[in-house]
Coordinates of C-alpha atoms in Angstrom, one line a residue:
M1 CA -47.2 -31.4 -39.1
A2 CA -44.1 -29.8 -40.8
V3 CA -43.9 -27.3 -37.8
V4 CA -43.9 -30.2 -35.4
E5 CA -41.2 -31.9 -37.4
H6 CA -39.2 -28.7 -37.5
L7 CA -39.5 -28.5 -33.6
E8 CA -38.4 -32.1 -33.2
G9 CA -35.4 -31.7 -35.6
N10 CA -34.3 -28.6 -33.9
L11 CA -35.1 -29.5 -30.2
K12 CA -31.7 -28.4 -28.8
F13 CA -32.2 -24.9 -30.2
F14 CA -35.8 -24.4 -29.1
L15 CA -35.1 -25.7 -25.6
G16 CA -32.3 -23.1 -25.2
D17 CA -34.4 -20.3 -26.6
R18 CA -37.5 -19.8 -24.5
E19 CA -38.9 -16.9 -26.7
A20 CA -38.6 -19.2 -29.9
F21 CA -40.2 -22.1 -28.0
N22 CA -43.1 -19.9 -26.8
L23 CA -43.6 -18.6 -30.4
I24 CA -43.8 -22.0 -32.0
F25 CA -46.2 -23.4 -29.3
A26 CA -48.4 -20.4 -29.8
V27 CA -48.7 -21.5 -33.4
L28 CA -49.2 -25.2 -32.6
G29 CA -51.8 -24.7 -29.8
P30 CA -54.8 -23.8 -32.1
C31 CA -53.7 -26.5 -34.5
A32 CA -53.7 -29.2 -31.7
K33 CA -57.2 -28.2 -30.8
K34 CA -58.5 -28.5 -34.3
F35 CA -56.5 -31.5 -35.5
P36 CA -56.3 -34.6 -33.3
S37 CA -53.3 -35.9 -35.1
V38 CA -51.3 -32.8 -34.3
K39 CA -52.4 -33.1 -30.7
S40 CA -51.4 -36.8 -30.5
R41 CA -48.0 -35.9 -32.1
L42 CA -47.5 -33.1 -29.6
S43 CA -48.4 -35.5 -26.7
T44 CA -45.8 -38.0 -27.8
F45 CA -43.1 -35.3 -28.3
S46 CA -43.9 -33.7 -24.9
A47 CA -43.8 -36.9 -22.9
K48 CA -40.4 -37.7 -24.6
V49 CA -39.0 -34.4 -23.7
L50 CA -40.2 -34.3 -20.2
K51 CA -38.7 -37.8 -19.6
S52 CA -35.3 -37.2 -21.2
A53 CA -34.4 -33.5 -21.2
A54 CA -33.9 -30.9 -18.5
T55 CA -36.3 -28.0 -19.1
S56 CA -37.0 -24.6 -17.7
P57 CA -40.2 -24.2 -15.7
A58 CA -41.7 -22.0 -18.5
I59 CA -41.1 -24.6 -21.2
E60 CA -42.2 -27.4 -18.9
G61 CA -45.6 -25.7 -18.6
H62 CA -46.2 -25.8 -22.3
L63 CA -45.2 -29.5 -22.4
R64 CA -47.5 -30.6 -19.5
Q65 CA -50.6 -29.3 -21.3
Y66 CA -50.2 -32.4 -23.6
V67 CA -49.0 -34.9 -21.0
P68 CA -51.1 -33.9 -17.8
N69 CA -50.3 -37.2 -16.1
A70 CA -46.6 -36.9 -16.5
P71 CA -44.7 -37.5 -13.2
A72 CA -43.2 -34.4 -11.6
P73 CA -39.4 -34.1 -12.0
I74 CA -37.4 -35.3 -9.0
T75 CA -35.4 -32.5 -7.5
P76 CA -32.3 -33.8 -5.9
T77 CA -32.0 -32.8 -2.2
K78 CA -29.0 -30.9 -1.1
K79 CA -26.8 -32.6 1.3
E80 CA -26.9 -30.7 4.6
L81 CA -23.3 -29.8 5.5
T82 CA -21.9 -29.8 9.0
E83 CA -20.0 -26.7 10.4
E84 CA -16.7 -28.5 9.9
E85 CA -17.6 -29.5 6.4
I86 CA -18.5 -25.8 5.7
L87 CA -15.1 -24.6 7.0
E88 CA -13.3 -27.4 4.9
A89 CA -15.3 -26.5 1.8
L90 CA -14.3 -22.8 2.2
Y91 CA -10.7 -23.6 3.0
T92 CA -10.2 -25.9 0.0
K93 CA -12.5 -23.8 -2.3
S94 CA -14.4 -27.0 -3.1
I95 CA -17.9 -25.5 -3.0
P96 CA -20.5 -28.4 -3.3
S97 CA -23.1 -28.3 -6.0
G98 CA -26.1 -26.1 -5.1
Y99 CA -24.0 -23.9 -2.7
S100 CA -22.0 -20.7 -3.2
R101 CA -19.3 -19.2 -1.0
A102 CA -21.6 -16.6 0.3
L103 CA -24.3 -19.2 1.1
L104 CA -21.9 -21.3 3.1
I105 CA -20.7 -18.4 5.1
N106 CA -24.3 -17.3 5.8
K107 CA -25.1 -20.8 7.0
F108 CA -22.1 -21.1 9.2
L109 CA -22.9 -17.7 10.9
Q110 CA -26.5 -18.7 11.4
R111 CA -25.5 -22.0 13.2
R112 CA -22.7 -20.6 15.4
M113 CA -22.9 -17.7 17.7
E114 CA -19.2 -17.9 18.2
I115 CA -16.7 -18.4 15.4
F116 CA -14.5 -20.9 17.4
T117 CA -15.9 -23.9 19.3
R118 CA -14.2 -26.5 21.5
V119 CA -11.2 -24.2 22.0
T120 CA -10.0 -26.1 25.0
E121 CA -9.0 -28.9 22.6
P122 CA -5.8 -27.9 21.0
A123 CA -6.2 -30.0 17.9
E124 CA -9.7 -28.8 17.2
L125 CA -8.6 -25.2 17.6
D126 CA -5.7 -25.7 15.3
S127 CA -7.9 -27.2 12.8
Q128 CA -10.4 -24.3 12.8
M129 CA -7.5 -21.8 12.7
L130 CA -6.0 -23.4 9.7
A131 CA -9.4 -23.4 7.9
I132 CA -10.0 -19.7 8.6
F133 CA -6.4 -18.4 8.3
G134 CA -5.0 -20.9 5.9
G135 CA -5.1 -21.0 2.0
P136 CA -7.2 -18.1 0.7
G137 CA -8.3 -17.2 4.1
I138 CA -11.9 -16.6 5.1
E139 CA -11.9 -12.8 5.8
E140 CA -15.6 -12.7 6.3
L141 CA -15.3 -14.8 9.4
V142 CA -12.4 -12.8 10.7
A143 CA -14.4 -9.7 10.3
Q144 CA -17.1 -11.1 12.7
M145 CA -14.6 -12.1 15.4
P146 CA -14.7 -9.0 17.5
Q147 CA -18.5 -9.5 17.9
R148 CA -18.6 -13.3 17.9
T149 CA -15.5 -14.3 19.8
P150 CA -14.9 -14.0 23.7
L151 CA -11.7 -12.2 24.6
E152 CA -10.3 -15.4 26.2
T153 CA -10.5 -17.1 22.8
I154 CA -9.1 -14.1 21.1
E155 CA -6.1 -14.2 23.4
M156 CA -5.6 -17.9 22.6
V157 CA -5.7 -17.2 18.9
F158 CA -3.1 -14.5 19.3
F159 CA -0.9 -16.7 21.4
K160 CA -1.0 -19.5 18.7
L161 CA -0.5 -17.1 15.8
L162 CA 2.5 -15.5 17.5
S163 CA 4.2 -18.7 18.7
S164 CA 5.9 -19.0 15.3
F165 CA 5.4 -18.0 11.7
D166 CA 3.3 -20.5 9.8
S167 CA 3.7 -20.3 6.0
K168 CA 0.3 -22.2 5.7
Y169 CA -1.5 -19.1 6.9
N170 CA -2.6 -16.2 4.7
P171 CA -0.6 -13.2 5.9
H172 CA -3.3 -10.8 4.8
T173 CA -6.1 -12.6 6.7
V174 CA -3.7 -12.8 9.8
C175 CA -3.0 -9.1 9.6
M176 CA -6.6 -8.4 9.3
F177 CA -7.1 -10.3 12.6
F178 CA -4.4 -8.4 14.2
S179 CA -5.9 -5.0 13.1
L180 CA -9.4 -5.8 14.4
N181 CA -8.6 -7.5 17.7
A182 CA -5.3 -6.1 19.1
I183 CA -5.9 -4.3 22.4
R184 CA -3.4 -2.8 24.8
E185 CA -4.0 -5.6 27.4
F186 CA -2.7 -8.2 24.9
S187 CA 0.0 -6.4 23.1
R188 CA 1.8 -4.8 26.0
V189 CA 2.9 -8.3 27.3
W190 CA 4.2 -9.6 24.0
S191 CA 7.9 -10.6 23.9
A192 CA 10.3 -9.4 21.3
Q193 CA 10.1 -12.8 19.8
Q194 CA 6.4 -12.5 19.4
W195 CA 6.7 -9.1 17.9
A196 CA 9.2 -10.6 15.5
V197 CA 6.6 -13.2 14.3
L198 CA 4.0 -10.5 14.0
A199 CA 6.4 -8.5 11.8
R200 CA 7.0 -11.5 9.6
Y201 CA 3.4 -11.7 8.8
V202 CA 3.2 -8.0 8.1
V203 CA 6.2 -7.9 5.7
E204 CA 5.0 -11.2 4.0
M205 CA 1.7 -9.4 3.3
A206 CA 3.5 -6.3 1.9
M207 CA 5.8 -8.5 -0.2
R208 CA 3.1 -10.6 -1.7
E209 CA 0.5 -7.9 -2.1
P210 CA 2.2 -4.4 -2.5
Q211 CA -1.2 -2.8 -2.7
Q212 CA -1.6 -3.6 1.0
M213 CA 1.4 -1.4 2.0
K214 CA -0.8 1.1 3.5
M215 CA -2.6 -1.6 5.7
A216 CA 0.8 -2.8 6.7
V217 CA 2.1 0.6 7.9
D218 CA -1.3 1.5 9.5
L219 CA -1.2 -1.8 11.4
I220 CA 2.4 -1.1 12.8
E221 CA 1.4 2.4 13.7
H222 CA -1.8 1.2 15.5
L223 CA 0.3 -1.3 17.4
V224 CA 2.9 1.4 18.4
D225 CA 0.1 3.6 19.6
L226 CA -1.1 0.7 21.8
T227 CA 2.4 0.1 23.3
S228 CA 5.4 2.2 22.7
V229 CA 7.8 3.0 19.9
E230 CA 10.3 0.5 21.2
V231 CA 8.3 -2.3 19.6
A232 CA 9.4 -0.9 16.3
V233 CA 12.8 -2.2 16.9
P234 CA 12.2 -6.1 16.6
I235 CA 9.7 -5.3 13.7
A236 CA 12.4 -3.4 11.8
E237 CA 15.0 -6.0 12.5
V238 CA 12.9 -8.6 10.8
I239 CA 12.1 -6.4 7.9
V240 CA 15.7 -5.4 7.3
T241 CA 16.8 -9.0 7.4
L242 CA 14.3 -9.9 4.6
A243 CA 15.2 -6.8 2.6
R244 CA 18.7 -8.0 2.6
S245 CA 18.0 -11.7 2.0
D246 CA 18.3 -13.8 -1.1
L247 CA 14.5 -13.4 -1.8
P248 CA 13.5 -12.4 -5.4
V249 CA 14.4 -8.8 -6.1
E250 CA 10.8 -7.5 -6.2
Q251 CA 10.1 -9.0 -2.8
R252 CA 13.2 -7.4 -1.3
K253 CA 12.2 -4.1 -2.8
Q254 CA 8.8 -4.2 -1.1
A255 CA 10.4 -5.1 2.2
Q256 CA 12.7 -2.1 1.9
N257 CA 9.8 0.1 1.0
L258 CA 8.0 -1.0 4.1
L259 CA 11.1 -0.3 6.2
D260 CA 11.5 3.2 4.6
E261 CA 7.8 3.9 5.5
I262 CA 8.3 2.9 9.1
Q263 CA 11.5 5.0 9.5
N264 CA 9.5 7.9 8.0
K265 CA 6.9 7.5 10.5
Y266 CA 9.3 7.2 13.5
P267 CA 12.5 9.4 12.9
C268 CA 13.9 8.1 16.2
L269 CA 14.2 4.5 14.7
F270 CA 17.7 3.9 13.4
V271 CA 18.6 0.8 11.4
D272 CA 22.0 -0.6 10.9
K273 CA 21.6 -2.5 7.5
L274 CA 25.0 -4.2 7.7
A275 CA 24.3 -5.7 11.0
N276 CA 20.5 -6.2 10.5
R277 CA 20.0 -4.3 13.8
A278 CA 17.7 -1.5 14.9
S279 CA 17.5 0.9 17.8
I280 CA 15.7 3.9 19.2
Q281 CA 17.9 7.0 19.5
G282 CA 17.2 10.4 20.9
I283 CA 13.8 11.8 21.6
R284 CA 10.9 9.3 20.8
W285 CA 9.7 11.6 17.9
R286 CA 7.0 10.5 15.4
Q287 CA 6.5 11.9 12.0
R288 CA 3.7 14.3 12.9
D289 CA 5.8 15.5 15.8
T290 CA 8.9 16.3 13.7
D291 CA 7.1 17.7 10.8
G292 CA 5.2 20.1 13.0
L293 CA 8.5 21.1 14.8
V294 CA 10.4 21.7 11.5
T295 CA 7.6 24.0 10.2
T296 CA 7.5 25.9 13.4
L297 CA 11.3 26.3 13.6
V298 CA 11.4 27.5 9.9
A299 CA 8.7 30.1 10.6
Q300 CA 10.8 31.4 13.6
A301 CA 14.1 31.3 11.6
V302 CA 12.7 33.5 8.7
D303 CA 11.1 36.1 11.0
P304 CA 13.6 39.0 11.3
T305 CA 11.6 40.5 14.2
L306 CA 12.3 37.6 16.5
T307 CA 15.2 38.0 18.9
D308 CA 16.0 34.3 18.9
S309 CA 15.7 33.3 15.3
F310 CA 19.3 32.1 15.4
G311 CA 18.3 29.6 18.1
A312 CA 15.7 28.1 15.7
V313 CA 18.5 27.9 13.1
R314 CA 20.7 26.0 15.6
T315 CA 18.0 23.5 16.3
L316 CA 17.4 22.9 12.6
T317 CA 21.1 22.3 12.3
Q318 CA 21.0 19.7 14.8
L319 CA 18.0 17.9 13.2
V320 CA 19.9 17.7 9.9
E321 CA 22.6 15.7 11.9
T322 CA 20.3 13.6 13.9
Y323 CA 17.2 13.1 11.7
P324 CA 18.3 13.5 8.1
R325 CA 15.2 11.7 6.8
V326 CA 13.0 14.2 8.4
M327 CA 14.9 17.1 6.9
I328 CA 14.7 15.5 3.5
R329 CA 10.9 15.1 3.8
N330 CA 10.7 18.7 4.8
Y331 CA 13.3 20.0 2.4
G332 CA 10.7 21.8 0.2
T333 CA 9.3 23.7 3.2
M334 CA 12.8 25.1 3.9
A335 CA 14.0 25.7 0.3
Q336 CA 10.7 27.5 -0.6
Q337 CA 11.6 30.2 1.8
I338 CA 14.7 31.4 -0.2
P339 CA 12.8 33.2 -3.0
L340 CA 10.8 35.1 -0.3
L341 CA 13.9 36.1 1.6
T342 CA 15.7 37.3 -1.7
R343 CA 12.9 39.9 -2.1
M344 CA 13.4 41.3 1.5
P345 CA 14.9 44.7 2.0
A346 CA 18.6 44.6 2.4
A347 CA 18.5 45.4 6.1
L348 CA 16.1 42.6 6.9
R349 CA 17.8 40.2 4.6
K350 CA 20.9 40.5 6.7
E351 CA 18.9 39.3 9.7
V352 CA 17.9 36.0 8.0
M353 CA 21.2 35.3 6.5
P354 CA 22.0 32.6 9.1
F355 CA 18.9 30.7 7.8
V356 CA 19.9 31.0 4.2
M357 CA 23.4 29.6 5.0
F358 CA 21.8 26.8 7.0
V359 CA 19.6 25.7 4.0
L360 CA 22.6 26.0 1.7
D361 CA 24.7 23.8 4.1
A362 CA 21.8 21.4 4.7
T363 CA 21.3 21.0 0.9
L364 CA 25.0 20.1 0.6
K365 CA 24.8 17.5 3.3
L366 CA 21.6 15.9 2.3
L367 CA 22.1 15.9 -1.5
S368 CA 23.8 12.5 -1.4
S369 CA 20.5 11.0 -0.1
M370 CA 18.4 12.8 -2.7
R371 CA 19.6 11.1 -5.8
E372 CA 16.2 9.7 -6.9
P373 CA 14.7 11.5 -10.0
S374 CA 11.8 12.7 -7.9
Y375 CA 14.2 15.2 -6.2
C376 CA 15.7 16.7 -9.3
Y377 CA 13.1 19.5 -9.8
T378 CA 13.0 20.5 -6.1
L379 CA 16.8 20.7 -6.1
G380 CA 16.8 22.5 -9.4
D381 CA 14.5 25.1 -8.0
A382 CA 16.6 25.4 -4.9
V383 CA 19.9 26.0 -7.0
H384 CA 17.9 28.7 -8.9
A385 CA 16.9 30.4 -5.6
F386 CA 20.4 30.3 -4.2
L387 CA 21.8 31.9 -7.3
S388 CA 19.1 34.6 -7.1
F389 CA 20.0 35.2 -3.5
F390 CA 23.8 35.3 -4.4
E391 CA 22.9 38.2 -6.9
T392 CA 21.6 40.2 -4.0
I393 CA 24.9 39.9 -1.9
S394 CA 27.4 39.7 -4.7
N395 CA 28.9 43.0 -3.5
S396 CA 29.1 42.1 0.2
E397 CA 31.8 40.5 2.3
A398 CA 29.7 37.3 2.5
A399 CA 29.7 36.8 -1.3
A400 CA 33.0 34.8 -1.5
H401 CA 32.1 32.4 1.3
F402 CA 28.6 31.9 0.0
G403 CA 30.1 31.3 -3.5
E404 CA 32.5 28.6 -2.4
I405 CA 29.7 26.6 -0.8
M406 CA 27.5 27.2 -3.7
L407 CA 30.4 26.0 -5.9
S408 CA 30.6 22.6 -4.0
L409 CA 26.8 22.3 -4.3
C410 CA 26.7 22.9 -8.0
L411 CA 29.2 20.2 -8.6
R412 CA 27.4 17.7 -6.4
F413 CA 24.0 18.7 -8.1
F414 CA 25.6 18.1 -11.4
S415 CA 26.8 14.7 -10.4
A416 CA 23.5 13.5 -9.0
H417 CA 21.0 15.0 -11.5
T418 CA 23.2 15.9 -14.5
E419 CA 20.4 16.7 -17.1
T420 CA 18.5 19.1 -14.7
A421 CA 21.8 20.7 -13.6
R422 CA 22.6 21.3 -17.3
E423 CA 19.4 23.2 -17.8
V424 CA 19.9 25.3 -14.6
F425 CA 23.5 26.1 -15.5
N426 CA 22.5 27.1 -19.0
D427 CA 19.8 29.3 -17.6
R428 CA 22.0 30.9 -15.0
S429 CA 25.4 31.0 -16.7
D430 CA 25.9 34.6 -16.2
T431 CA 25.3 34.4 -12.5
L432 CA 27.6 31.4 -12.3
E433 CA 30.4 33.3 -14.0
S434 CA 30.0 36.2 -11.7
M435 CA 30.1 33.8 -8.8
L436 CA 33.4 32.2 -10.1
Q437 CA 35.0 35.6 -10.2
K438 CA 34.6 35.9 -6.4
I439 CA 36.3 32.6 -5.9
S440 CA 40.2 32.0 -6.0
P441 CA 41.2 30.8 -9.5
N442 CA 43.4 28.2 -7.7
N443 CA 40.3 26.5 -6.4
P444 CA 40.1 23.1 -8.3
N445 CA 36.3 23.1 -8.1
A446 CA 36.2 26.4 -9.9
K447 CA 38.0 25.0 -12.8
M448 CA 35.8 22.0 -12.9
L449 CA 32.6 24.3 -13.0
Q450 CA 34.2 26.4 -15.7
D451 CA 34.7 23.3 -17.8
I452 CA 31.1 22.3 -17.3
L453 CA 29.7 25.7 -18.3
K454 CA 31.9 25.6 -21.4
E455 CA 30.5 22.2 -22.3
V456 CA 27.0 23.3 -21.7
E457 CA 27.5 26.4 -23.8
V458 CA 28.8 24.3 -26.7
E459 CA 25.9 21.8 -26.5
V460 CA 23.3 24.6 -26.6
S461 CA 25.0 26.5 -29.4

C-alpha cells in the first residue's frame, strides 16, 4: 500500500514521466491480483485520475485496467474554418488551436483550385490581396500563383499592386510575385508611374532586408530583359530619391547600394544625384557587354604584333571618359598587364608604350573614385608595377614625361591611401629618388614627394 500512497502523493511527476509510471504499475499489477485491497485502492485512484487529469494514451491504458466501465474521454471537435477564415488566420498569425500554419495552407490549397476567387468584386479582391501580400505575407500561396491563377487575374493583381505603393503590403512578398509572374505582355505596357511604384517595392525590400539585395538586382535585370534598359530610368530615380531622403542612415545606405549595383549592371545608366534624375546615355551597354569589350580591347592593346593596337588604346581612353564605373571594375585587368610588359624585350616594349601610358593616365583620373579601402592593395600593386616599368625606360626620352605623370599619381595615391602609400614608397625609395632626378627641381610636386620620402625614412629608421 505504501507504493500506492507514493504514487498518489507524486501524481504530477508520474503522469509526466511515462517510463516511471509504467515501472510502478509493473510492480503494482501482480500485487493487485493477489491483494483485493490493493486492487480496490488502484480502482479508486484510476477512476479519479481518468475523471480529473489529462493523460497520455499509454498511461490511460494502465488506468482503464482497473476502471473498465469509465466513460471514454470527450475529444473536442475542431471548428472547420472557411477559406476566408483561413486567410484571416494566416494574415493575422492567429492560428486556431488544433491547427498549424502548414495545415491551414494545405487545407486552403485543397479547397481552392485558384488562389483568388470572386475577382470581379473589387472589395473582395482587395481583401484577398491584403491577406496574401499584407503583414508577414503568405509566400506559399504566391509561389502557387503561376499554376493556380489565370493570366487575366494575374494582370488584375499587377494593376492593383502598381496603382500606388501600399505600405500595408510586405515588399518581399510583392517582389516575389513580380519575379514569378512578370511577362513581356504585361510589363511592356507599364507606364513610368507604374515602374516607379514597382521600384518603391523593390527598394523597400532591399532597405528592410539587406540580405535580399541579390533578389532585388535579379528582379530588375529580369524586367529589363523583358522590356528595355529605358525602364531603369524611373527605377533609378525612385531609388536615388530615397537614398538622399531623411530616412535612417542604414536604410539610405542600402538604397545607395542598390543604385550602385544597378549602375554596375547598366553602364549606360547615368544618375544626377543632385537633381534626383536619371538618363540613358551612349550605347545601351550592359555589364556583360562592357566587361567583355574591355577584356578584348586590353588583349589587342598589349599585342605588339597587331597593326591597330593603338586603336584599341583610343577606344579604352574613350571608355574611361564615358563609363568610369566600368573601367574601375576592370582596373585590375588593365593594371595586371604592366608587370608582363615590363619583362618584354626593349623593342617590343616600345610598341606597347601607348597602353602603359593609357593605364597610367587612367589611374590618375580614376583614383578619386577609388578611395575605398578595398582598392588600396590593387593600387599599391599598380604603383609598384609602374615604378618597375620606369626603371626599364629611365635612360630614354620618355622617362621625364612618364616621371611627371607618375609624380602626380604618387601624391594622389598618398592622399587617398596614406598607409599603403608609405609602405610602397619605403620599398621603392631608390626608384622614386631616381625618378625625381628626371624632373625639374622647380616642380612643386617634386618637393612635396621629397618631403614625404624623408618623413617615411625617418619613421622607418
